[in-house]
PDB file of C-alpha atoms and ligand atoms in Angstrom:
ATOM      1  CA  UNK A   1      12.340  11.030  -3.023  1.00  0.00           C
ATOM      2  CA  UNK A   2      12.414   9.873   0.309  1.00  0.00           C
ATOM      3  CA  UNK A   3       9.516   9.236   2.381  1.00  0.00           C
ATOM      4  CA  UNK A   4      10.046   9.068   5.837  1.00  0.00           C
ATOM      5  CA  UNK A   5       6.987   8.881   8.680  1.00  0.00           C
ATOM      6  CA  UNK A   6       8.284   8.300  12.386  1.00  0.00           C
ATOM      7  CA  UNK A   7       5.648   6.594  14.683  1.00  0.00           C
ATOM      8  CA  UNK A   8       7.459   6.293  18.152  1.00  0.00           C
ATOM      9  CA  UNK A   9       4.547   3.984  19.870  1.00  0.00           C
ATOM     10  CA  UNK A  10       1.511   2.841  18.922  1.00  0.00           C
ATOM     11  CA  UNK A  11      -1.512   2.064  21.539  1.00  0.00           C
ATOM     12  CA  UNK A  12      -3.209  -0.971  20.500  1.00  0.00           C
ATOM     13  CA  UNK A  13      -7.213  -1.711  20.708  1.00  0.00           C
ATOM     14  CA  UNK A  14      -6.968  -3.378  24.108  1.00  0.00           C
ATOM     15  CA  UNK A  15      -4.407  -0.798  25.455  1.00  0.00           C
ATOM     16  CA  UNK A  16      -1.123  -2.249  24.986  1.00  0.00           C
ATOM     17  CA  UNK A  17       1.058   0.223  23.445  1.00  0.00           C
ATOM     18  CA  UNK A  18       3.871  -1.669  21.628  1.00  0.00           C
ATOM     19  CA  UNK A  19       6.823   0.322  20.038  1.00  0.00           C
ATOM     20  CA  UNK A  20       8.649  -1.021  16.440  1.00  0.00           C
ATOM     21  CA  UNK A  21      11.904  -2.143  17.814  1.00  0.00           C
ATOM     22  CA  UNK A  22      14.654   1.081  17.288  1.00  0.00           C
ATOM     23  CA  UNK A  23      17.196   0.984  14.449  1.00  0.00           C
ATOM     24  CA  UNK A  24      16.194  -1.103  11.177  1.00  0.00           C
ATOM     25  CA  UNK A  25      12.044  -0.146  10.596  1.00  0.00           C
ATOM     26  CA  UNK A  26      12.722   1.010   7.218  1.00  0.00           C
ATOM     27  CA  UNK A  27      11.243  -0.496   3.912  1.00  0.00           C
ATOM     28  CA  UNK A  28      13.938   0.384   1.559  1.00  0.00           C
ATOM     29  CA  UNK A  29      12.625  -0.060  -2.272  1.00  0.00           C
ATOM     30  CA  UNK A  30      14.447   0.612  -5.303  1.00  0.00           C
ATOM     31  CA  UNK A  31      12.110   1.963  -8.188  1.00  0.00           C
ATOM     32  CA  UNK A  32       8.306   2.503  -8.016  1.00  0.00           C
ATOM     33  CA  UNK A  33       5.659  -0.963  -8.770  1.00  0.00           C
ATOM     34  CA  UNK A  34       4.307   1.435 -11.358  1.00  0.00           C
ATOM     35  CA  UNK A  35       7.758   1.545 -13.385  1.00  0.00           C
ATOM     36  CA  UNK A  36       7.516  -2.357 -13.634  1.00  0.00           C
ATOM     37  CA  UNK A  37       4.044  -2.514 -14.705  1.00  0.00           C
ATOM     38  CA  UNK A  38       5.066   0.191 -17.533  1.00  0.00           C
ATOM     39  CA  UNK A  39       7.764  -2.001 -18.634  1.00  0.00           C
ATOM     40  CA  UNK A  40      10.736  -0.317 -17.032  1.00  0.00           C
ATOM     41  CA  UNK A  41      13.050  -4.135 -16.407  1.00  0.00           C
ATOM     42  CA  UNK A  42      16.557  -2.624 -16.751  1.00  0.00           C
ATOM     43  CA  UNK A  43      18.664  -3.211 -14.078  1.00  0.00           C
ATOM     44  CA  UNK A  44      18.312   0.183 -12.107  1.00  0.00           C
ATOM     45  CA  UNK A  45      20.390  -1.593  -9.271  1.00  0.00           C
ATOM     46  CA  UNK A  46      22.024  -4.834  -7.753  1.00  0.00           C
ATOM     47  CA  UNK A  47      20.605  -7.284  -5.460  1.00  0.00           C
ATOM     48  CA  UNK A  48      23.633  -5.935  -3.525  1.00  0.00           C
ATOM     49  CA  UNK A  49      22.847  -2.372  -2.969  1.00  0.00           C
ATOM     50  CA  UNK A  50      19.510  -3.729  -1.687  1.00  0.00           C
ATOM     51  CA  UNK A  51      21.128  -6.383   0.922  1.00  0.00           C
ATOM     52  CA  UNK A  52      22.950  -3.636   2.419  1.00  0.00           C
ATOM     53  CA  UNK A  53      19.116  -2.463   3.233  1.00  0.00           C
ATOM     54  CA  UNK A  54      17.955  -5.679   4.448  1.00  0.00           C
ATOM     55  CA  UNK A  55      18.058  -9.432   4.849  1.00  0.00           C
ATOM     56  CA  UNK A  56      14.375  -9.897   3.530  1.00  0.00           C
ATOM     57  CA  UNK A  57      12.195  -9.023   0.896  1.00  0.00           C
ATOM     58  CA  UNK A  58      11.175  -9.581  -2.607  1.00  0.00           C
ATOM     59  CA  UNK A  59      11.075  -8.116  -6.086  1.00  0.00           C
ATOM     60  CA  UNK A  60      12.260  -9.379  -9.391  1.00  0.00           C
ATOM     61  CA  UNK A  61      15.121  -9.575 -11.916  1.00  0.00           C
ATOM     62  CA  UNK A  62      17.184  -7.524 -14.488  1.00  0.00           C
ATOM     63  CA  UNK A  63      14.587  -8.152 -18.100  1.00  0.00           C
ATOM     64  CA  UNK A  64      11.627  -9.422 -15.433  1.00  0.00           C
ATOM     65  CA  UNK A  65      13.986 -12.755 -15.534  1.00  0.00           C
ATOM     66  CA  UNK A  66      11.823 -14.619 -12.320  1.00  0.00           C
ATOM     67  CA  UNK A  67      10.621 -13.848  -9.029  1.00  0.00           C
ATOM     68  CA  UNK A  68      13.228 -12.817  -6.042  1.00  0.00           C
ATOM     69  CA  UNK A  69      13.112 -13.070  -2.680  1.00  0.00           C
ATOM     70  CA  UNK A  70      15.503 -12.146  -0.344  1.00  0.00           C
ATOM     71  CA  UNK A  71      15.269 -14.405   2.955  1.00  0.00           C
ATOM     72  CA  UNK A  72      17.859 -14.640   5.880  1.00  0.00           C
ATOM     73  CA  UNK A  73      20.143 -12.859   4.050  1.00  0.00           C
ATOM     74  CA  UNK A  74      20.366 -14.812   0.429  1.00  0.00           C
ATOM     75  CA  UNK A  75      18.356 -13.916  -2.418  1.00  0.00           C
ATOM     76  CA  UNK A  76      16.770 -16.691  -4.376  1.00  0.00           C
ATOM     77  CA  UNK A  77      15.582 -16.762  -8.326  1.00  0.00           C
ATOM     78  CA  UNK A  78      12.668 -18.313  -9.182  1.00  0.00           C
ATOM     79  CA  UNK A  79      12.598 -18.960 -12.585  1.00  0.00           C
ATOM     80  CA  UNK A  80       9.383 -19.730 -14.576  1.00  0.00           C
ATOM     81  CA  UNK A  81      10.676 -23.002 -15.775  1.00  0.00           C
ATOM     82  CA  UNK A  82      10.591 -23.890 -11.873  1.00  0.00           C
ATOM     83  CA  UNK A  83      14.224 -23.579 -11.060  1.00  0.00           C
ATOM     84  CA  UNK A  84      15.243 -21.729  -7.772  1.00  0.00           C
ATOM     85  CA  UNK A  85      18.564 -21.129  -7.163  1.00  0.00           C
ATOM     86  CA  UNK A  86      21.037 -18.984  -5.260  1.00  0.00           C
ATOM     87  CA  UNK A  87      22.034 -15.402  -6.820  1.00  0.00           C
ATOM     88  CA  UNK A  88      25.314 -13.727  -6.821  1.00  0.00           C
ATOM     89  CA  UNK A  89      25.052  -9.932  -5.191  1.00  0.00           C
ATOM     90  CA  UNK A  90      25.852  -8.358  -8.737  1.00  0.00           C
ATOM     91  CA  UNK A  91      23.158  -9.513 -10.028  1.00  0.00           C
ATOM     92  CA  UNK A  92      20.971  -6.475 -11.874  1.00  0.00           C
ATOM     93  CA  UNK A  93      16.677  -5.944 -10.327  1.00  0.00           C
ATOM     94  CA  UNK A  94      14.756  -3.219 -11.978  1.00  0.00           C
ATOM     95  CA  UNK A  95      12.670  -3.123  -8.401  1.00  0.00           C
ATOM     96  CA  UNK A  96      13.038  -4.676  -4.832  1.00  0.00           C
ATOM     97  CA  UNK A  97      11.559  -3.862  -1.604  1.00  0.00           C
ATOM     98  CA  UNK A  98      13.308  -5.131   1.514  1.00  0.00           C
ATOM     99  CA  UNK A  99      13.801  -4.283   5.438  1.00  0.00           C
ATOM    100  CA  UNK A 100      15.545  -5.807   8.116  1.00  0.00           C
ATOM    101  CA  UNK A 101      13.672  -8.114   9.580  1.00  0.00           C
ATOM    102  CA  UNK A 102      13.168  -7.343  13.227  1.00  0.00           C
ATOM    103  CA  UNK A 103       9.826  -9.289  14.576  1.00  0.00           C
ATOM    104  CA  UNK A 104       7.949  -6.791  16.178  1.00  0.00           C
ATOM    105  CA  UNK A 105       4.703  -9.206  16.321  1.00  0.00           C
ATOM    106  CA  UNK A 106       3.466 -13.096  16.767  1.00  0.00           C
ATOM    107  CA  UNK A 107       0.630 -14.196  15.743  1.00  0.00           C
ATOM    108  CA  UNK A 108      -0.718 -18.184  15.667  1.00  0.00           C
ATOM    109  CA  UNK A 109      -3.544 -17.983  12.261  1.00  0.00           C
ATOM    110  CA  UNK A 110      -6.395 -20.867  12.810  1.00  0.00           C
ATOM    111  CA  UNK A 111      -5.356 -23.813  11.047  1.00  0.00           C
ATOM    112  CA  UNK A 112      -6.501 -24.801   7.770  1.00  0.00           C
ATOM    113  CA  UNK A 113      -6.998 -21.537   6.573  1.00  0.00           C
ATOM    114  CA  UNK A 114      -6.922 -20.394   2.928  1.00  0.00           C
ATOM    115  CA  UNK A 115      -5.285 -17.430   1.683  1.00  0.00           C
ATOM    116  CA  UNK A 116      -8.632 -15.132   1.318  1.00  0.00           C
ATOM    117  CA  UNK A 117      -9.629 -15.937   5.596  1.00  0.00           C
ATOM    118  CA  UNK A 118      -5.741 -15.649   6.045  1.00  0.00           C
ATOM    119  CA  UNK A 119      -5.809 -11.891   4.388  1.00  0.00           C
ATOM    120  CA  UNK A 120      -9.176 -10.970   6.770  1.00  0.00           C
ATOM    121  CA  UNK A 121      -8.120 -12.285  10.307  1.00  0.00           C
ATOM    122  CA  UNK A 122      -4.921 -10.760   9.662  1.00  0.00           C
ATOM    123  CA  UNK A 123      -5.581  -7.311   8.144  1.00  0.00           C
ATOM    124  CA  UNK A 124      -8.228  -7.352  11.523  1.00  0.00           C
ATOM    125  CA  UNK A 125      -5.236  -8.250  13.558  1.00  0.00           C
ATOM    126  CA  UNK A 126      -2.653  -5.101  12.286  1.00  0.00           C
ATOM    127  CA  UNK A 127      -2.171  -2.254  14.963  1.00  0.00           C
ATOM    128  CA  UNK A 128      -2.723   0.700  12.095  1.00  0.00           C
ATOM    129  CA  UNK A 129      -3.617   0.251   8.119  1.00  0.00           C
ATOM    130  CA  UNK A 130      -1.360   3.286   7.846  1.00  0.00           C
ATOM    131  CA  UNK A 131       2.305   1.634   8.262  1.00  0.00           C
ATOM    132  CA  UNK A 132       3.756  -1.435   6.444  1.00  0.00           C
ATOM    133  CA  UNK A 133       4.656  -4.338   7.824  1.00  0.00           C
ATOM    134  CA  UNK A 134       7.263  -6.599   6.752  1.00  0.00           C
ATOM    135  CA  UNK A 135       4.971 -10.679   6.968  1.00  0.00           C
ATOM    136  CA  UNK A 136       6.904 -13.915   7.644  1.00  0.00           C
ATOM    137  CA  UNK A 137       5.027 -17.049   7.598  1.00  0.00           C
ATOM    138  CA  UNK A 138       6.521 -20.429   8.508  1.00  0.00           C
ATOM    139  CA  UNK A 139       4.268 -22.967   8.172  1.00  0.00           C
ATOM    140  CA  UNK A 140       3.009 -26.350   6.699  1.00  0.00           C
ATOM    141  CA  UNK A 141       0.804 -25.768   3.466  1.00  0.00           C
ATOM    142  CA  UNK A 142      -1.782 -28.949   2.778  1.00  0.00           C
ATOM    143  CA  UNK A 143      -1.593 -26.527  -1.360  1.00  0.00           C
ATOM    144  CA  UNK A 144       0.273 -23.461  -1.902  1.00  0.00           C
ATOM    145  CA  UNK A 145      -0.061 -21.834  -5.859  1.00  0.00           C
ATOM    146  CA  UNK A 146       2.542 -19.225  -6.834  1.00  0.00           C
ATOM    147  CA  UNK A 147       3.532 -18.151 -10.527  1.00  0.00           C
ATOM    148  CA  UNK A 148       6.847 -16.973 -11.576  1.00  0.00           C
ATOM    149  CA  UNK A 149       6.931 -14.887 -15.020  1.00  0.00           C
ATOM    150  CA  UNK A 150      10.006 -15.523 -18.193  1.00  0.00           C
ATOM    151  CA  UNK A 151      12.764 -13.131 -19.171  1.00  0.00           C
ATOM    152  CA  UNK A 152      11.813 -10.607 -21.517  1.00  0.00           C
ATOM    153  CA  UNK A 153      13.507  -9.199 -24.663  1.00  0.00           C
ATOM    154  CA  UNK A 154      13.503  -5.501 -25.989  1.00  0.00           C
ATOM    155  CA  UNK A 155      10.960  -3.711 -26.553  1.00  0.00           C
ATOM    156  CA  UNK A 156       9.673  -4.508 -22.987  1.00  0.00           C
ATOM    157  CA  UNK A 157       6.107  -5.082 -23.183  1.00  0.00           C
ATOM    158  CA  UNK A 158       4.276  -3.573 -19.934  1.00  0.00           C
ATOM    159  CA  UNK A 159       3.571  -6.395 -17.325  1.00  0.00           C
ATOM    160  CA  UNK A 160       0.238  -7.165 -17.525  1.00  0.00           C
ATOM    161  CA  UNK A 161       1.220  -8.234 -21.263  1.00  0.00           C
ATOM    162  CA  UNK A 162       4.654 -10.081 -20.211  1.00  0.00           C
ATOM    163  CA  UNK A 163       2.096 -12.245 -17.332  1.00  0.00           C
ATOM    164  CA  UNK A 164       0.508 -13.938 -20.170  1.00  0.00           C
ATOM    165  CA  UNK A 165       3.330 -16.422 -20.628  1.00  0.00           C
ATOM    166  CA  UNK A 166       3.623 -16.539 -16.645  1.00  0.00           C
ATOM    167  CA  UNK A 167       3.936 -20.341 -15.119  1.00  0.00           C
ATOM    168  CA  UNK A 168       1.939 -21.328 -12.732  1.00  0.00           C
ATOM    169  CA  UNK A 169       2.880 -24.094  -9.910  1.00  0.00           C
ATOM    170  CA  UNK A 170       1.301 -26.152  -7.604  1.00  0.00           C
ATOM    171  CA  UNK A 171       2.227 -28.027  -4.553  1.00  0.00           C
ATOM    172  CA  UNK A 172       0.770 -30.108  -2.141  1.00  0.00           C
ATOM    173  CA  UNK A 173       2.093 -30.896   1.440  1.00  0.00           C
ATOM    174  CA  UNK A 174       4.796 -28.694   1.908  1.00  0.00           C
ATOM    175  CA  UNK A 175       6.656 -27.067   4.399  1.00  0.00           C
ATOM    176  CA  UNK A 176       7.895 -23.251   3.713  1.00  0.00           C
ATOM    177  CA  UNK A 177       7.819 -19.908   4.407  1.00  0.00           C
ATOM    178  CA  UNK A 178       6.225 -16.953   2.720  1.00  0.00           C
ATOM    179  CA  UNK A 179       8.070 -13.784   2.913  1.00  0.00           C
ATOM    180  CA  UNK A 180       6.737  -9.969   2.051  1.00  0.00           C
ATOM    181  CA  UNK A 181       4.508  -7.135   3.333  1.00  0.00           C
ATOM    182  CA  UNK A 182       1.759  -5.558   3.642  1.00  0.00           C
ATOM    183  CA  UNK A 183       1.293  -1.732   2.693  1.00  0.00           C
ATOM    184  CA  UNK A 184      -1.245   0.767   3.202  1.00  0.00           C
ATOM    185  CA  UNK A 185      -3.212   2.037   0.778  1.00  0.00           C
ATOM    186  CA  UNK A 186      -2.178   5.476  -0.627  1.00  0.00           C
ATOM    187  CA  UNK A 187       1.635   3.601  -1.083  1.00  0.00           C
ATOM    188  CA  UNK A 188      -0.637   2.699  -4.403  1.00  0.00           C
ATOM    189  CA  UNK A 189       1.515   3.178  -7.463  1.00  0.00           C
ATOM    190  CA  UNK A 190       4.846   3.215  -5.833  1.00  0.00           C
ATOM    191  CA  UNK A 191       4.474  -0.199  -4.023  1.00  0.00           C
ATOM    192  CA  UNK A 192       1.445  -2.742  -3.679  1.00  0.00           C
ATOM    193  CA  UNK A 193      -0.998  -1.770  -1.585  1.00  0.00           C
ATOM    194  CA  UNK A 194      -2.350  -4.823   0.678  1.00  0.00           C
ATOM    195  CA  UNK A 195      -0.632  -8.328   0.482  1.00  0.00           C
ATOM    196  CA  UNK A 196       2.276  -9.103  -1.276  1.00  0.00           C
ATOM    197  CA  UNK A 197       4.034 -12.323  -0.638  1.00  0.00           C
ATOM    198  CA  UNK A 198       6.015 -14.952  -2.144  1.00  0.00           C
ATOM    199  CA  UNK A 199       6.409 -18.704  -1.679  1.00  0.00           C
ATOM    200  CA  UNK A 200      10.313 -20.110  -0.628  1.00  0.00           C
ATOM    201  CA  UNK A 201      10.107 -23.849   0.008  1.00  0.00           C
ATOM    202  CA  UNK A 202      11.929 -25.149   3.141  1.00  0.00           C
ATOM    203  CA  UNK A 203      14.444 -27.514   0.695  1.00  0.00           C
ATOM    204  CA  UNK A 204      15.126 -24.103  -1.258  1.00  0.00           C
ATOM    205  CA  UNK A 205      13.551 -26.282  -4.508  1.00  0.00           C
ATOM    206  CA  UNK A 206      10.635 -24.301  -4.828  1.00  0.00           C
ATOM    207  CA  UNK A 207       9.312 -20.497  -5.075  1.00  0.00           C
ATOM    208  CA  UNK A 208       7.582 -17.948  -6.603  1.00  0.00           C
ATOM    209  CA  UNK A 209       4.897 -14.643  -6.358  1.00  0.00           C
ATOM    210  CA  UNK A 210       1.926 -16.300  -4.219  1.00  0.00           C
ATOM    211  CA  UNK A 211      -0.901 -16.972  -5.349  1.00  0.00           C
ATOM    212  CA  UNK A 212      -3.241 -18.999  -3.135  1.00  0.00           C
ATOM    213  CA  UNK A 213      -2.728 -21.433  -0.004  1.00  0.00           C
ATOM    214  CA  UNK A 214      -4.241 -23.427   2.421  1.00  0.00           C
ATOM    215  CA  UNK A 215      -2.255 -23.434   5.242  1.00  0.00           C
ATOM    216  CA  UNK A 216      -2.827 -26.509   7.748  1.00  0.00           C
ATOM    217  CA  UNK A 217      -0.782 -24.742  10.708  1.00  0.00           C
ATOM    218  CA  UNK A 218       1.849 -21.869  10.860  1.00  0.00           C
ATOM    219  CA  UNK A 219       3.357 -19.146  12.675  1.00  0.00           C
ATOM    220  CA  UNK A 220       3.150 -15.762  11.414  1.00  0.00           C
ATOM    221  CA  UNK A 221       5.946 -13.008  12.233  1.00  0.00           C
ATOM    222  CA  UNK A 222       5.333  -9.002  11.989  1.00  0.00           C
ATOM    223  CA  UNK A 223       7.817  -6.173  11.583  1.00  0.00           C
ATOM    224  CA  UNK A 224       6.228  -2.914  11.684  1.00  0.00           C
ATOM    225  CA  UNK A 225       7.892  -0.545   8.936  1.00  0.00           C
ATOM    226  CA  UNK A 226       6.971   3.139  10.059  1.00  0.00           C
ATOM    227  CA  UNK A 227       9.657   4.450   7.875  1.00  0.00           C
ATOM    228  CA  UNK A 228       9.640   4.401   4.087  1.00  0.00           C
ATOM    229  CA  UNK A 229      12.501   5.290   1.423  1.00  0.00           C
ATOM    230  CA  UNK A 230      12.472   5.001  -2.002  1.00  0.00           C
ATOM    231  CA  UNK A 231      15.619   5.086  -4.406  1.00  0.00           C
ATOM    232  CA  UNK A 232      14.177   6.518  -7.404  1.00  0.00           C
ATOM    233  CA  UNK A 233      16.970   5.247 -10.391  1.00  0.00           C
ATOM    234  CA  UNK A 234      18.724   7.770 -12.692  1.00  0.00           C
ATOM    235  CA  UNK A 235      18.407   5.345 -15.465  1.00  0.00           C
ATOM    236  CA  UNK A 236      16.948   7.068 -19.097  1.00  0.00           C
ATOM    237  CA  UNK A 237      14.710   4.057 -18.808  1.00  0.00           C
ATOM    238  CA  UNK A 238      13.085   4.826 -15.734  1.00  0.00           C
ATOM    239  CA  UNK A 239      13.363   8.945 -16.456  1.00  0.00           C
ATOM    240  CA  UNK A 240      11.913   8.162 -19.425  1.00  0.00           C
ATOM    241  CA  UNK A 241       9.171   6.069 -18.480  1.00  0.00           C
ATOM    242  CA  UNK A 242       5.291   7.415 -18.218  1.00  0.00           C
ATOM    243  CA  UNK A 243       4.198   6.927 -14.722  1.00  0.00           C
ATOM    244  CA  UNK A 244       1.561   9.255 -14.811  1.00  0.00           C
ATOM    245  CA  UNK A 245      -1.225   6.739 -15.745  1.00  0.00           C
ATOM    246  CA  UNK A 246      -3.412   4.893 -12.951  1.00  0.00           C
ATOM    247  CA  UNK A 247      -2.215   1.498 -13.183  1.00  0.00           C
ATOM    248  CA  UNK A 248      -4.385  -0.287 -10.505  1.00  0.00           C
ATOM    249  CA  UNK A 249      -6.473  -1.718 -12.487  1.00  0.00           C
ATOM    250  CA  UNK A 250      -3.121  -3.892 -13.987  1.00  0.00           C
ATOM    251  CA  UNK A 251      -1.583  -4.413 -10.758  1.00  0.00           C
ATOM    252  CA  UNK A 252      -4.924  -6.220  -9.476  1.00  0.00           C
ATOM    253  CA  UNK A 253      -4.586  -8.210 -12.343  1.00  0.00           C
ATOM    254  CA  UNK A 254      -0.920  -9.155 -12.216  1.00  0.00           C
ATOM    255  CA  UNK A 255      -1.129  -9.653  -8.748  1.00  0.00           C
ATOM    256  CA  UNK A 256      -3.627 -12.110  -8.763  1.00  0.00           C
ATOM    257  CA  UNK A 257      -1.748 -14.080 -11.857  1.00  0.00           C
ATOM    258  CA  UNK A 258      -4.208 -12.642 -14.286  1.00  0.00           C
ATOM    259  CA  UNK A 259      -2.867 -11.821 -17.614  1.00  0.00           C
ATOM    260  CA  UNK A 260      -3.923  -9.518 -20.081  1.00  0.00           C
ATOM    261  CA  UNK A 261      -6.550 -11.764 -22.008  1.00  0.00           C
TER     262      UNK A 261
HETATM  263 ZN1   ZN B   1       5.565 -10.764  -6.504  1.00  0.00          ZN
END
């Protein structure tokens, strides 16, 4: 399936019309969000096939083994016992979203702003809620809480049930960036609709899915994504798989680091 919208311009609120720079606006995800929360962690790719379709983004690992994120051209692992480190491009992801990251947008967010007012002034701040957008945020974060979930072993269980042994973290005073994107609404059940953003310290010592922030004072960064392709994998597991279940209900829950109890 491929999915492919072309907005040439777009004519903001206050009439300027801004155009998403030519070339790389394409959010390129391998598998569907609803395969993961049904279970489906085989490795349906590797992290290299998805750098060749972007130096940013996030997903997770072959078995649901940690959180990834793919910044400035190097994917991290964040493990759930708190390690992050550096992964080779063979490495196996059962689903990854990415893009090349072209800013399109600026924004300044007021300072000391939790996550919640951070999600409201900048949803109100988005030219359309029917494109994605690819969200950097560098900033300095007074807390930031992010989780990061353990390798699983076969049978899968679906992901809502794998989150209950998820780890949470916790850090205060720290500099780093949050990288993901924001998707519309009817991307529901092939991506996550809304906010989806992990945590990369600036030391590269610590990351994960986010969770909750205050942020003391940052920058944000926009790339508008009008165009939309999805590498659906040939693997049995993924053929295989029942996807024709609303699963909203779980993602909300996993999303927000609720498990299944
Ligand atoms: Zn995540």
């Amino acid at each position: 399936m491929k999915i492919s919208t072309r907005l040439s311009a777009m004519v903001l609120g206050f009439g300027i019309c801004i155009q998403a720079q030519a070339g790389d606006d394409t959010l390129y995800q391998v598998s569907t969000i609803d395969a993961l929360l049904a279970g489906v962690y085989e490795p349906v790719a590797q992290v290299g096939d998805l750098m060749r379709h972007g130096d940013f983004g996030l997903g997770t690992f072959e078995a649901l083994d940690g959180e990834a994120i793919l910044f400035e051209g190097r994917i991290y692992q964040a493990r759930s016992d708190g390690v992050v480190r550096q992964m080779p491009p063979e490495t196996g992801t059962p689903f990854m979203a990415v893009t090349h990251f072209d800013q399109d947008l600026a924004l300044t967010p007021p300072s000391d702003q939790n996550y919640a007012d951070f999600k409201s002034w900048l949803e109100a701040a988005l030219p359309s809620r029917n494109i994605a957008y690819a969200i950097r945020v560098d900033g300095q974060f007074a807390q930031v809480r992010y989780r990061s979930v353990p390798r699983q072993y076969k049978p899968y269980p679906p992901l809502l049930e794998a989150s209950k042994s998820q780890t949470f973290f916790e850090q205060k005073e720290i500099r780093g960036t949050l990288i993901g994107f924001w998707c519309p609404a009817f991307t529901k059940g092939v991506n996550v609709p809304g906010f989806h953003l992990h945590f990369l310290s600036d030391d590269r010592q610590h990351a994960g899915h986010l969770l909750d922030f205050e942020l003391t004072r940052g920058q944000v960064a926009i790339d508008l994504t009008n165009d939309w392709s999805v590498g659906l994998p040939m693997d049995p597991s993924f053929l295989d798989a029942n996807l024709e279940a609303d699963r909203s209900e779980a993602l909300h829950r996993v999303e927000q680091g609720k498990s299944d109890e």
